[in-house]
Amino acid sequence: MVYKDKDLYKAFFGSALLTCLGVYLLGRPLMNHLSDSFSKIIMTDPYNENLWEFYSAAKRTSLQTIVETNLRSQEGKLLSRPFGSPKKFPNTNDLMFSPAQLNVLPTAENVPVDTKVILGPQAYKPLVIEMPIIVSGMAFSLALTEKAKIALAQGASLAGTATNSGEGPYLPAERAAADRYILQYDRGDRNHEAHILQQADMIEIQIGQGGIGGIGHATVYKDLPPKARRLLHLDYGQEEITHAHVSGVKDPEVDLPLLINRLRDLTGGVPIGVKIAAGQSLEKDLQILIDSGTDFIALDCAEAATKGSPPILQDDFGVPLVYAVNRAANYLKSQGVKDKITLLAGGGLFTPGAFLKALALGADAVYIGSIALFAMAHTQVLKALPWEPPTQVVWAQSRYGHKLNIKKGAQNLANFLHACNEEIKEGVRAMGKTSIRDVRKEDLFSLDPLLGQTIGVPSAFESCLDNRPGKMTKKTGGLPKEEQGIIKMESHK
């Protein structure tokens, strides 16, 4: 029997080898013929019949626009795009830190770096987190599965930071998994009951968000899982509505202070703050929040994502984070409240470098959403790929959401957060500092002269001996005056 098995194996591998050899020998001429034929068609067909016409049109309008045009043509109704805008906004990529070397010495490797953040320092019960990274509000049922919400909460707890409930119904299992729990007081009249509010370590009143602004919207009954319908007390077929305004806040200057004080009394003094989308009237909005007595401000910028909103709100509304955070920090400082009101920033932040640059611009901590989901899901997205998007393991009512392993997801997120925090510490050491609170805008310079000028940091081409940040001249494209003569001389030659 042993010899027969060996003979069978030899025969099998021999035939397999011959098959592969045949495919190689015959396949190459076939592929060569097909390639030549296709190339000839592209090179000889008139443009109006040429397949290259599609590439040319796509370069002009983008594949994103072509696909969304077809979706609008097919459905004839409002598009709802997940994960925010693909548009490239001005961002932190053009900002750089300067490494300390001789003029300033780097911090020694054995010196600890402090990354703790106190959220709402003026509150009776401020919330302390071990790192300047918070898991953003993503709603149970309106966005994510119960398993995904629990995994995010457990992962944040393992890393020593906080998670945000989002605007969905209060989920007791998420609260139980979260050591530090931020409850969102949303515009859907959800989670407004006293016994729910008293579960929070911090409360965020959601006025608006970057991916959808402040508009009202509805989730149809069939798109909600049964548990969410029960928690929301919906009648059969009833839509779940998110209103354009927070209940009871008709006149923000009058009603918002009353709401904040009521929530503060009800919860025994946990930080009470407000989340807004960053708009061009930012300073006017900030003044209303300052006057309201808020403990923190969560600034959701133009790059912020959402489970779904119209592309027009994602692509064409809001101030990008690099400008919004800088403006907000400057205004809070000018009003003498920068150290009293915590500034949180979110929208398009994916890497430790981007997180640290947001802190340098004036944020006290950052919110992360999309990248937290990808980190948490990690290799579990393979359960949906290649036939479904990777988000099918986290979206509510998705085909593969039930297959998410909570324990693995939590550990993956915790690993990601720990790794990001360690990189942030290395960045702080590289600047010769020992705390994230010591990182300031003065530590930045810009690769883009216009960006540098607008936010008040020097450009990379400027001498450090010139202490006028962002100085530009029209005729020389932003070069310092002492270099203008060189340019003119070389041009003359």
Coordinates of C-alpha atoms in Angstrom, one line a residue, residues 93-489:
N93 CA 0.9 66.6 5.9
D94 CA 2.5 69.9 4.9
L95 CA 3.5 70.6 8.5
M96 CA 6.8 69.3 9.9
F97 CA 8.5 69.2 13.4
S98 CA 12.1 70.3 13.8
P99 CA 14.3 67.7 15.5
A100 CA 16.3 68.9 18.5
Q101 CA 20.1 68.4 18.1
L102 CA 22.6 71.1 19.3
N103 CA 20.7 74.4 19.7
V104 CA 18.2 72.3 21.7
L105 CA 19.2 68.9 22.9
P106 CA 16.8 65.9 22.5
T107 CA 15.3 64.4 25.6
A108 CA 17.3 61.4 26.9
E109 CA 15.8 58.0 26.2
N110 CA 15.3 57.1 29.9
V111 CA 13.3 60.2 30.7
P112 CA 9.6 59.5 30.8
V113 CA 7.2 61.5 28.7
D114 CA 3.8 62.6 30.1
T115 CA 0.9 62.0 27.8
K116 CA -1.9 62.3 30.3
V117 CA -4.8 64.7 29.5
I118 CA -7.3 66.2 32.0
L119 CA -10.6 66.7 30.2
G120 CA -12.7 69.5 31.7
P121 CA -10.2 70.8 34.3
Q122 CA -12.7 73.2 35.7
A123 CA -15.3 70.6 36.3
Y124 CA -16.0 69.1 39.7
K125 CA -15.2 65.7 38.4
P126 CA -12.7 66.1 35.5
L127 CA -12.0 63.1 33.4
V128 CA -8.4 61.9 33.2
I129 CA -7.1 59.8 30.2
E130 CA -3.7 58.3 29.8
M131 CA -3.2 59.5 26.2
P132 CA -4.4 62.3 24.0
I133 CA -6.4 60.0 21.7
I134 CA -10.2 59.3 22.2
V135 CA -12.5 57.0 20.3
S136 CA -15.0 59.2 18.6
G137 CA -18.8 58.9 18.7
M138 CA -20.1 56.2 16.5
A139 CA -23.7 55.2 17.1
F140 CA -24.9 51.7 18.0
S141 CA -27.5 50.6 15.4
L142 CA -27.5 53.9 13.5
A143 CA -23.9 53.0 12.4
L144 CA -22.3 50.0 14.2
T145 CA -23.2 46.6 15.5
E146 CA -23.4 45.9 19.2
K147 CA -20.2 43.8 19.0
A148 CA -18.3 46.6 17.3
K149 CA -19.3 49.1 20.0
I150 CA -18.3 46.7 22.8
A151 CA -15.0 46.0 21.2
L152 CA -14.3 49.7 20.8
A153 CA -15.1 50.3 24.5
Q154 CA -13.0 47.4 25.7
G155 CA -10.1 48.5 23.5
A156 CA -10.2 52.1 24.7
S157 CA -10.3 50.8 28.3
L158 CA -7.3 48.6 27.8
A159 CA -5.4 51.6 26.5
G160 CA -6.5 53.9 29.3
T161 CA -8.6 56.2 27.3
A162 CA -12.2 57.1 26.7
T163 CA -14.9 56.0 24.2
N164 CA -17.9 58.0 23.0
S165 CA -21.4 56.5 22.7
G166 CA -22.3 58.4 19.6
E167 CA -25.9 59.4 18.8
G168 CA -27.4 56.0 19.0
P169 CA -29.5 54.5 21.8
Y170 CA -27.8 53.9 25.2
L171 CA -26.2 50.5 25.2
P172 CA -25.7 49.1 28.7
A173 CA -23.1 46.5 27.5
E174 CA -21.0 49.3 26.0
R175 CA -21.2 51.2 29.3
A176 CA -20.1 48.1 31.2
A177 CA -17.1 47.7 28.9
A178 CA -15.9 51.3 29.1
D179 CA -13.8 52.5 32.0
R180 CA -14.2 56.1 30.8
Y181 CA -17.5 56.7 29.0
I182 CA -18.5 59.8 27.1
L183 CA -22.2 60.0 26.6
Q184 CA -23.5 62.0 23.6
Y185 CA -26.6 64.1 24.4
D186 CA -27.8 64.0 20.8
R187 CA -30.4 65.7 18.6
G188 CA -32.7 62.7 18.5
D189 CA -34.1 63.0 22.0
R190 CA -32.2 59.8 22.8
N191 CA -30.4 59.2 26.1
H192 CA -32.0 62.2 27.8
E193 CA -33.4 60.3 30.8
A194 CA -31.8 61.0 34.1
H195 CA -30.8 57.4 34.9
I196 CA -28.9 57.2 31.6
L197 CA -27.2 60.6 31.9
Q198 CA -26.0 59.7 35.4
Q199 CA -24.0 56.8 33.9
A200 CA -21.6 59.2 32.1
D201 CA -18.1 60.2 33.0
M202 CA -18.5 63.1 30.6
I203 CA -21.4 64.4 28.5
E204 CA -21.1 65.8 24.9
I205 CA -24.1 67.8 23.6
Q206 CA -24.1 67.2 19.9
I207 CA -25.0 70.4 18.1
G208 CA -23.5 69.3 14.8
Q209 CA -20.7 67.2 13.2
G210 CA -18.3 67.6 10.3
G211 CA -19.7 65.0 8.0
I212 CA -23.3 66.1 8.1
G213 CA -23.3 69.6 9.6
G214 CA -26.4 70.2 11.8
I215 CA -29.2 69.0 9.5
G216 CA -31.9 66.6 10.6
H217 CA -32.1 63.1 9.2
A218 CA -34.1 59.9 9.6
T219 CA -33.3 56.2 9.8
V220 CA -36.0 53.9 8.5
Y221 CA -37.4 51.2 10.7
K222 CA -36.2 48.3 8.6
D223 CA -32.6 49.5 8.8
L224 CA -32.5 49.2 12.6
P225 CA -31.8 45.9 14.3
P226 CA -34.5 44.6 16.6
K227 CA -32.6 45.4 19.8
A228 CA -32.3 49.0 18.7
R229 CA -36.0 49.3 18.0
R230 CA -36.7 48.1 21.5
L231 CA -34.3 50.5 23.1
L232 CA -35.7 53.4 21.1
H233 CA -39.3 52.4 21.9
L234 CA -40.3 52.6 18.3
D235 CA -43.7 51.5 17.0
Y236 CA -43.8 49.2 14.1
G237 CA -42.6 51.0 10.9
Q238 CA -41.7 54.2 12.8
E239 CA -38.7 56.1 11.7
E240 CA -35.9 57.2 14.1
I241 CA -35.5 60.9 13.7
T242 CA -32.4 63.1 14.4
H243 CA -33.6 66.7 14.6
A244 CA -31.8 69.7 13.3
H245 CA -31.8 71.2 16.8
V246 CA -31.2 69.9 20.3
S247 CA -34.4 69.6 22.1
G248 CA -35.1 72.7 24.2
V249 CA -32.3 74.8 22.6
K250 CA -34.2 77.2 20.4
D251 CA -32.1 80.3 21.4
P252 CA -28.5 79.0 22.0
E253 CA -27.4 82.1 23.9
V254 CA -30.3 81.6 26.4
D255 CA -31.1 77.9 26.4
L256 CA -27.6 76.3 26.1
P257 CA -26.3 77.6 29.5
L258 CA -29.5 76.4 31.1
L259 CA -29.0 72.9 29.6
I260 CA -25.4 72.7 30.6
N261 CA -26.1 73.7 34.2
R262 CA -29.0 71.2 34.4
L263 CA -26.8 68.4 33.2
R264 CA -24.0 69.4 35.5
D265 CA -26.3 69.3 38.5
L266 CA -27.8 66.0 37.4
T267 CA -24.5 64.2 37.0
G268 CA -22.8 65.6 40.0
G269 CA -20.3 67.7 38.2
V270 CA -18.9 65.6 35.3
P271 CA -17.5 67.7 32.4
I272 CA -20.3 69.0 30.1
G273 CA -19.3 70.0 26.6
V274 CA -20.5 70.7 23.2
K275 CA -19.7 69.2 19.8
I276 CA -19.9 71.4 16.7
A277 CA -18.9 71.3 13.1
A278 CA -16.2 73.8 12.1
G279 CA -17.7 76.6 10.0
Q280 CA -16.5 80.0 8.8
S281 CA -18.4 81.6 11.7
L282 CA -16.3 79.6 14.1
E283 CA -15.3 82.4 16.4
K284 CA -18.9 83.5 16.8
D285 CA -19.9 80.0 17.7
L286 CA -17.0 79.7 20.1
Q287 CA -18.1 82.8 21.9
I288 CA -21.6 81.4 22.5
L289 CA -20.0 78.3 23.9
I290 CA -17.6 80.2 26.1
D291 CA -20.6 82.2 27.5
S292 CA -22.5 79.1 28.0
G293 CA -20.1 77.8 30.6
T294 CA -19.0 74.7 28.7
D295 CA -16.2 72.5 30.1
F296 CA -15.0 71.3 26.7
I297 CA -15.5 71.9 23.0
A298 CA -15.3 69.1 20.5
L299 CA -14.5 70.5 17.1
D300 CA -15.5 68.3 14.2
C301 CA -13.8 69.5 11.0
A302 CA -14.4 69.3 7.3
E303 CA -12.6 66.0 6.9
A304 CA -14.8 64.2 9.5
A305 CA -16.5 61.0 8.4
T306 CA -19.9 59.6 9.2
K307 CA -21.8 56.3 8.5
G308 CA -23.7 58.1 5.7
S309 CA -24.5 61.6 4.6
P310 CA -24.9 63.4 1.2
P311 CA -21.7 64.0 -0.7
I312 CA -22.4 67.7 -0.9
L313 CA -22.2 68.0 2.9
Q314 CA -18.9 66.0 3.0
D315 CA -17.2 67.7 0.0
D316 CA -18.4 71.3 0.1
F317 CA -19.0 72.3 3.7
G318 CA -16.8 73.0 6.7
V319 CA -13.3 74.3 7.6
P320 CA -10.4 71.8 7.3
L321 CA -8.8 70.8 10.6
V322 CA -5.5 72.5 10.1
Y323 CA -7.2 75.9 9.9
A324 CA -10.1 75.2 12.3
V325 CA -7.9 74.0 15.3
N326 CA -5.5 76.9 14.8
R327 CA -8.3 79.4 14.8
A328 CA -10.1 77.9 17.7
A329 CA -7.0 77.7 19.9
N330 CA -6.1 81.3 19.0
Y331 CA -9.6 82.5 19.9
L332 CA -9.8 80.6 23.2
K333 CA -6.4 82.0 24.1
S334 CA -7.4 85.6 23.2
Q335 CA -10.4 85.2 25.5
G336 CA -8.3 83.9 28.4
V337 CA -9.9 80.5 28.6
K338 CA -7.5 78.2 26.7
D339 CA -6.4 76.5 29.9
K340 CA -9.9 76.3 31.3
I341 CA -11.9 74.8 28.4
T342 CA -10.6 71.6 26.8
L343 CA -10.4 71.7 23.0
L344 CA -10.9 68.3 21.3
A345 CA -10.4 68.0 17.5
G346 CA -11.5 65.4 15.0
G347 CA -11.6 64.8 11.3
G348 CA -9.2 63.1 8.9
L349 CA -6.7 62.2 11.6
F350 CA -5.1 58.8 11.0
T351 CA -1.5 58.7 12.2
P352 CA 0.5 59.5 15.4
G353 CA 2.2 62.4 13.5
A354 CA -1.1 63.9 12.6
F355 CA -2.3 63.6 16.2
L356 CA 0.8 65.3 17.5
K357 CA 0.5 68.1 14.9
A358 CA -3.1 68.7 16.0
L359 CA -1.9 69.0 19.6
A360 CA 0.8 71.5 18.5
L361 CA -1.8 73.6 16.8
G362 CA -3.7 73.9 20.1
A363 CA -5.9 70.8 20.6
D364 CA -5.7 69.1 24.0
A365 CA -6.7 65.7 22.6
V366 CA -8.0 64.2 19.3
Y367 CA -11.0 62.1 18.3
I368 CA -10.4 59.2 16.0
G369 CA -13.2 57.3 14.2
S370 CA -12.5 55.7 10.9
I371 CA -9.0 54.6 11.7
A372 CA -10.2 53.2 15.1
L373 CA -12.6 51.0 13.2
F374 CA -9.9 49.7 10.8
A375 CA -7.5 49.1 13.7
M376 CA -10.2 47.3 15.7
A377 CA -11.3 45.1 12.8
H378 CA -7.7 44.4 11.6
T379 CA -7.6 40.9 10.0
Q380 CA -11.2 40.3 10.8
V381 CA -12.1 42.3 7.6
L382 CA -11.0 39.1 5.7
K383 CA -14.3 37.6 6.8
A384 CA -16.0 40.0 4.4
L385 CA -13.4 40.4 1.7
P386 CA -13.1 40.0 -1.3
W387 CA -16.8 40.0 -2.2
E388 CA -18.0 42.6 0.4
P389 CA -16.4 45.9 1.7
P390 CA -14.4 45.4 4.9
T391 CA -16.9 47.5 6.8
Q392 CA -19.4 44.7 6.6
V393 CA -17.9 43.3 9.8
V394 CA -18.8 46.4 11.8
W395 CA -21.8 48.1 10.1
A396 CA -25.2 47.5 11.8
Q397 CA -27.5 45.2 9.9
S398 CA -24.4 44.0 7.9
R399 CA -23.9 40.5 6.5
Y400 CA -20.8 39.7 8.5
G401 CA -21.3 41.8 11.6
H402 CA -22.1 38.8 13.7
K403 CA -18.7 37.2 13.0
L404 CA -16.7 39.9 14.7
N405 CA -14.7 38.6 17.6
I406 CA -15.0 41.2 20.4
K407 CA -11.9 40.1 22.4
K408 CA -9.6 40.2 19.4
G409 CA -11.1 43.5 18.2
A410 CA -10.6 45.1 21.6
Q411 CA -6.9 43.9 21.8
N412 CA -6.2 45.1 18.2
L413 CA -7.5 48.6 19.0
A414 CA -5.6 48.7 22.3
N415 CA -2.4 47.7 20.5
F416 CA -3.0 50.4 17.9
L417 CA -3.6 53.1 20.6
H418 CA -0.6 52.0 22.6
A419 CA 1.6 52.1 19.5
C420 CA 0.4 55.5 18.5
N421 CA 1.0 56.8 22.0
E422 CA 4.5 55.4 22.1
E423 CA 5.3 57.1 18.7
I424 CA 3.9 60.4 20.1
K425 CA 6.3 60.1 23.1
E426 CA 9.2 59.6 20.7
G427 CA 8.2 62.7 18.8
V428 CA 8.1 64.7 22.0
R429 CA 11.6 63.4 23.0
A430 CA 12.8 64.3 19.5
M431 CA 11.8 67.9 20.2
G432 CA 13.7 68.0 23.5
K433 CA 10.5 68.0 25.6
T434 CA 9.0 65.8 28.3
S435 CA 5.2 66.4 28.0
I436 CA 2.7 66.8 25.2
R437 CA 1.6 70.0 26.9
D438 CA 5.0 71.5 26.0
V439 CA 4.4 70.9 22.3
R440 CA 3.3 74.1 20.6
K441 CA 2.8 75.7 17.3
E442 CA 6.3 77.2 17.5
D443 CA 7.7 73.7 17.1
L444 CA 6.2 73.5 13.6
F445 CA 7.3 74.7 10.2
S446 CA 5.5 74.4 6.8
L447 CA 6.5 72.9 3.5
D448 CA 3.7 75.0 1.9
P449 CA 4.4 78.8 2.2
L450 CA 0.8 79.7 2.0
L451 CA -0.2 77.3 4.7
G452 CA 2.6 78.5 6.9
Q453 CA 1.6 82.1 6.4
T454 CA -2.1 81.5 7.1
I455 CA -1.5 79.6 10.4
G456 CA 1.5 81.6 11.5
V457 CA 4.4 79.1 11.3
P458 CA 7.6 79.7 9.3
S459 CA 8.2 78.0 6.0
A460 CA 11.0 75.5 5.4
F461 CA 12.9 77.8 3.1
E462 CA 13.1 80.5 5.8
S463 CA 16.2 81.0 7.9
C464 CA 15.7 80.4 11.6
L465 CA 17.4 83.7 12.2
D466 CA 14.4 85.5 10.6
N467 CA 11.8 85.5 13.3
R468 CA 8.9 86.7 11.1
P469 CA 6.8 83.5 10.6
G470 CA 5.1 83.0 7.3
K471 CA 6.7 86.0 5.7
M472 CA 6.1 86.1 1.9
T473 CA 6.8 88.3 -1.0
K474 CA 4.7 88.4 -4.2
K475 CA 7.5 88.7 -6.8
T476 CA 9.7 85.9 -5.4
G477 CA 7.0 83.3 -4.6
G478 CA 7.6 83.7 -0.9
L479 CA 11.4 83.8 -0.8
P480 CA 13.0 86.0 1.8
K481 CA 14.2 89.5 0.6
E482 CA 17.8 88.6 1.0
E483 CA 17.4 85.9 -1.6
Q484 CA 15.6 88.1 -4.2
G485 CA 18.9 89.5 -5.5
I486 CA 20.2 86.0 -6.2
I487 CA 17.1 85.0 -8.1
K488 CA 17.2 88.2 -10.2
M489 CA 21.0 87.7 -10.9

